[in-house]
Short mmCIF file of C-alpha atoms in Angstrom, two decimals:
data_model
loop_
_atom_site.label_atom_id
_atom_site.label_comp_id
_atom_site.label_asym_id
_atom_site.label_seq_id
_atom_site.Cartn_x
_atom_site.Cartn_y
_atom_site.Cartn_z
CA MET A 13 28.60 -18.22 10.87
CA LEU A 14 27.02 -21.66 10.21
CA THR A 15 28.91 -24.54 11.90
CA ILE A 16 28.71 -28.25 10.88
CA ILE A 17 29.26 -30.19 13.99
CA ASP A 18 32.07 -32.84 13.48
CA TYR A 19 31.80 -35.57 16.05
CA SER A 20 33.30 -38.32 13.83
CA MET A 21 29.96 -39.78 12.74
CA GLY A 22 28.66 -37.32 10.10
CA ASN A 23 28.60 -37.10 6.29
CA LEU A 24 30.45 -33.83 6.46
CA HIS A 25 31.70 -33.88 2.91
CA SER A 26 28.34 -34.11 1.27
CA VAL A 27 26.78 -31.52 3.51
CA GLY A 28 29.72 -29.19 2.83
CA ASN A 29 29.37 -29.69 -0.90
CA ALA A 30 25.64 -28.77 -0.70
CA LEU A 31 26.44 -25.56 1.10
CA ASP A 32 29.24 -24.77 -1.36
CA ARG A 33 26.65 -25.01 -4.13
CA LEU A 34 24.41 -22.57 -2.28
CA GLY A 35 27.31 -20.19 -1.72
CA VAL A 36 26.78 -20.41 2.05
CA PRO A 37 29.94 -19.81 4.29
CA TYR A 38 30.45 -22.40 6.99
CA THR A 39 32.96 -24.01 9.20
CA VAL A 40 33.31 -27.62 10.27
CA SER A 41 34.30 -28.01 13.88
CA ALA A 42 34.43 -30.36 16.86
CA SER A 43 35.16 -27.44 19.24
CA PRO A 44 32.71 -26.60 22.00
CA GLU A 45 33.75 -22.95 21.61
CA ALA A 46 32.83 -22.92 17.91
CA ILE A 47 29.41 -24.23 18.84
CA LYS A 48 28.99 -21.65 21.54
CA ASN A 49 29.74 -18.88 18.99
CA ALA A 50 27.82 -20.26 16.07
CA ASP A 51 24.82 -18.38 14.52
CA GLY A 52 23.51 -21.63 13.17
CA LEU A 53 24.29 -25.37 13.57
CA ILE A 54 23.99 -28.46 11.43
CA LEU A 55 24.19 -31.81 13.17
CA PRO A 56 24.70 -34.59 10.54
CA GLY A 57 24.94 -38.25 11.33
CA VAL A 58 25.55 -41.71 10.00
CA GLY A 59 25.77 -44.74 12.31
CA ALA A 60 24.31 -45.97 15.54
CA PHE A 61 22.46 -43.80 18.15
CA PRO A 62 24.52 -44.95 21.21
CA ASP A 63 27.83 -44.46 19.47
CA ALA A 64 26.85 -40.98 18.41
CA VAL A 65 25.85 -39.93 21.85
CA ARG A 66 29.16 -41.28 23.23
CA CYS A 67 31.17 -39.31 20.65
CA LEU A 68 29.23 -36.07 21.37
CA LYS A 69 29.81 -36.44 25.10
CA GLU A 70 33.50 -37.43 24.68
CA LYS A 71 34.09 -34.32 22.65
CA GLY A 72 32.23 -32.08 25.17
CA LEU A 73 29.58 -31.14 22.67
CA PHE A 74 26.38 -32.41 24.36
CA GLY A 75 25.96 -29.44 26.67
CA PRO A 76 26.93 -26.72 24.21
CA ILE A 77 24.43 -28.03 21.62
CA ARG A 78 21.64 -28.02 24.09
CA ALA A 79 22.64 -24.50 25.28
CA ARG A 80 22.66 -23.06 21.84
CA ALA A 81 19.34 -24.54 20.94
CA ALA A 82 17.83 -23.12 24.13
CA ALA A 83 19.24 -19.69 23.23
CA GLY A 84 17.32 -19.78 19.92
CA THR A 85 20.19 -20.70 17.60
CA PRO A 86 18.83 -22.43 14.46
CA LEU A 87 19.73 -26.08 14.60
CA LEU A 88 19.23 -28.64 11.86
CA GLY A 89 19.67 -32.45 12.57
CA ILE A 90 20.07 -34.62 9.57
CA CYS A 91 19.24 -38.39 9.47
CA LEU A 92 20.99 -39.77 12.66
CA GLY A 93 21.43 -36.14 13.66
CA MET A 94 17.67 -35.71 13.60
CA GLN A 95 17.18 -38.80 15.80
CA LEU A 96 19.74 -37.47 18.30
CA LEU A 97 17.44 -34.42 18.89
CA PHE A 98 14.92 -36.69 20.75
CA GLU A 99 14.81 -37.72 24.33
CA THR A 100 15.60 -41.39 23.98
CA GLY A 101 16.94 -43.76 21.25
CA LEU A 102 16.18 -47.42 21.43
CA GLU A 103 18.90 -48.67 19.04
CA HIS A 104 20.68 -51.62 20.80
CA MET A 105 19.84 -50.18 24.23
CA PRO A 106 17.94 -47.20 25.61
CA THR A 107 20.20 -44.14 25.30
CA GLU A 108 19.56 -40.58 26.36
CA GLY A 109 19.34 -38.15 23.46
CA LEU A 110 19.71 -34.37 23.44
CA GLY A 111 16.09 -34.01 24.60
CA LEU A 112 15.37 -30.98 22.31
CA ILE A 113 12.19 -32.71 20.96
CA ALA A 114 9.77 -34.87 23.00
CA GLY A 115 9.72 -38.44 21.88
CA GLU A 116 11.90 -41.49 21.14
CA VAL A 117 13.55 -43.26 18.27
CA VAL A 118 12.37 -46.73 17.58
CA PRO A 119 12.96 -49.43 14.84
CA ILE A 120 10.99 -49.13 11.56
CA ASP A 121 8.47 -51.86 11.33
CA GLY A 122 8.02 -51.56 7.59
CA HIS A 123 5.20 -54.13 7.45
CA GLY A 124 6.97 -56.23 4.87
CA GLU A 125 9.16 -53.51 3.26
CA LYS A 126 12.92 -54.05 3.19
CA ILE A 127 14.90 -52.57 6.11
CA PRO A 128 16.92 -50.40 6.04
CA HIS A 129 14.68 -48.00 4.14
CA ILE A 130 16.84 -46.83 1.28
CA GLY A 131 15.58 -44.67 -1.62
CA TRP A 132 13.33 -41.84 -2.73
CA ASN A 133 10.04 -41.15 -1.12
CA SER A 134 7.57 -38.31 -1.29
CA LEU A 135 6.92 -35.84 1.49
CA THR A 136 3.43 -35.16 2.80
CA LEU A 137 3.51 -31.69 4.38
CA ASP A 138 1.57 -31.67 7.62
CA ALA A 139 2.10 -28.02 8.56
CA ASP A 140 2.82 -24.64 7.12
CA ASP A 141 6.41 -23.62 8.04
CA PRO A 142 9.14 -21.36 6.55
CA ILE A 143 11.38 -24.43 6.04
CA PHE A 144 9.05 -25.47 3.14
CA ALA A 145 9.23 -22.23 1.22
CA GLY A 146 9.23 -23.22 -2.48
CA VAL A 147 8.84 -26.97 -1.66
CA PRO A 148 5.64 -28.51 -3.00
CA ASP A 149 3.67 -31.20 -1.16
CA GLY A 150 4.61 -34.54 -2.70
CA ALA A 151 8.25 -33.59 -3.41
CA PHE A 152 10.68 -36.52 -3.33
CA VAL A 153 13.78 -36.78 -1.06
CA TYR A 154 16.29 -39.45 -0.33
CA PHE A 155 16.22 -41.66 2.70
CA VAL A 156 18.69 -44.13 4.35
CA HIS A 157 17.66 -45.34 7.77
CA SER A 158 16.43 -48.22 9.90
CA PHE A 159 14.95 -46.27 12.76
CA ARG A 160 12.25 -43.61 12.93
CA ALA A 161 11.12 -40.96 15.42
CA GLN A 162 7.95 -41.46 17.51
CA THR A 163 6.65 -38.04 18.59
CA ALA A 164 3.58 -35.93 19.09
CA PRO A 165 1.69 -34.44 16.12
CA ALA A 166 2.64 -30.97 17.34
CA HIS A 167 6.30 -31.69 16.39
CA LEU A 168 5.52 -33.20 12.99
CA LEU A 169 5.97 -30.92 9.95
CA ALA A 170 6.09 -33.66 7.22
CA HIS A 171 5.93 -37.37 6.91
CA THR A 172 6.53 -40.12 4.39
CA PHE A 173 5.08 -43.58 4.14
CA TYR A 174 7.24 -46.74 4.04
CA GLY A 175 4.96 -49.54 5.27
CA GLU A 176 4.03 -47.22 8.10
CA GLU A 177 3.91 -43.42 8.55
CA ILE A 178 7.48 -42.10 9.24
CA PRO A 179 8.23 -38.59 10.51
CA ALA A 180 10.35 -36.88 7.79
CA VAL A 181 10.58 -33.37 9.07
CA VAL A 182 10.16 -32.38 12.73
CA LYS A 183 10.50 -29.27 14.76
CA GLY A 184 11.17 -28.75 18.42
CA MET A 185 11.53 -25.58 20.55
CA GLY A 186 12.60 -22.36 18.92
CA LYS A 187 14.35 -23.07 15.58
CA VAL A 188 15.28 -26.72 16.14
CA TYR A 189 14.50 -28.78 12.98
CA GLY A 190 15.21 -32.36 12.01
CA MET A 191 15.14 -34.03 8.70
CA GLN A 192 15.18 -37.90 8.61
CA PHE A 193 16.21 -37.90 4.92
CA HIS A 194 19.39 -36.47 3.44
CA PRO A 195 18.69 -32.98 2.00
CA GLU A 196 22.30 -32.82 0.78
CA LYS A 197 21.53 -35.86 -1.43
CA SER A 198 18.00 -34.84 -2.45
CA HIS A 199 18.87 -32.74 -5.51
CA ASP A 200 16.95 -29.45 -6.03
CA VAL A 201 14.41 -30.08 -3.30
CA GLY A 202 17.12 -30.75 -0.70
CA LEU A 203 19.03 -27.67 -1.71
CA ARG A 204 15.90 -25.59 -1.33
CA LEU A 205 15.29 -26.94 2.19
CA LEU A 206 18.94 -26.21 3.17
CA SER A 207 18.66 -22.75 1.64
CA ASN A 208 15.50 -22.06 3.65
CA PHE A 209 17.31 -23.18 6.82
CA CYS A 210 20.25 -20.94 6.10
CA ARG A 211 17.84 -18.04 5.49
CA MET A 212 16.63 -18.47 9.02
CA ILE A 213 20.23 -18.06 10.26
CA GLU A 214 20.71 -14.90 8.15
CA ASN A 215 17.48 -13.37 9.49
CA GLY A 216 17.77 -14.67 13.04
CA GLY A 217 20.29 -12.61 14.86
CA THR A 218 20.21 -15.31 17.51
CA ARG A 219 23.78 -15.06 18.98
CA LYS A 220 23.77 -13.64 22.49
#
């Protein structure tokens, strides 16, 4: 079962609608037990990094998310949810992230572009990965964000350009993925990416 993690800061309705369109069964839960028993996890997010970390910890979700990722459970972080996968966020103040991907989250410079970055941008695929099955290089997806990840090339699967290079799809240990854009708002390309992630869950058999 796929579980969308509800920590009071995610765009749950849009993600759920996208999964409904794909015919993928899922639950929405803030329960640590649901996370511990999930075959796959989606961590959405809208808002500020420190507030999100506080909410995750208050609900007792920080440890279970880390544990499921370490056990090989497919995990997809979306927008702020992707940023939370990193070691540190520098929004307002340095804040510890989940630490599932090496790196930190920093403000977008933009070099003259408007911040926040809102709109459609193309993906440049930097690595061959099953998450991109059926997704062409140059496909457009929808972004809404003011911060970006700063990480090693080994974790970078795709980037976009908005005044500077911005990591768009990242990968950590096992089956930990992050998408800075909103796949649930990115039409057919986004649905394809979500479908590819769900296929990993179906084929994974990761629950132990």
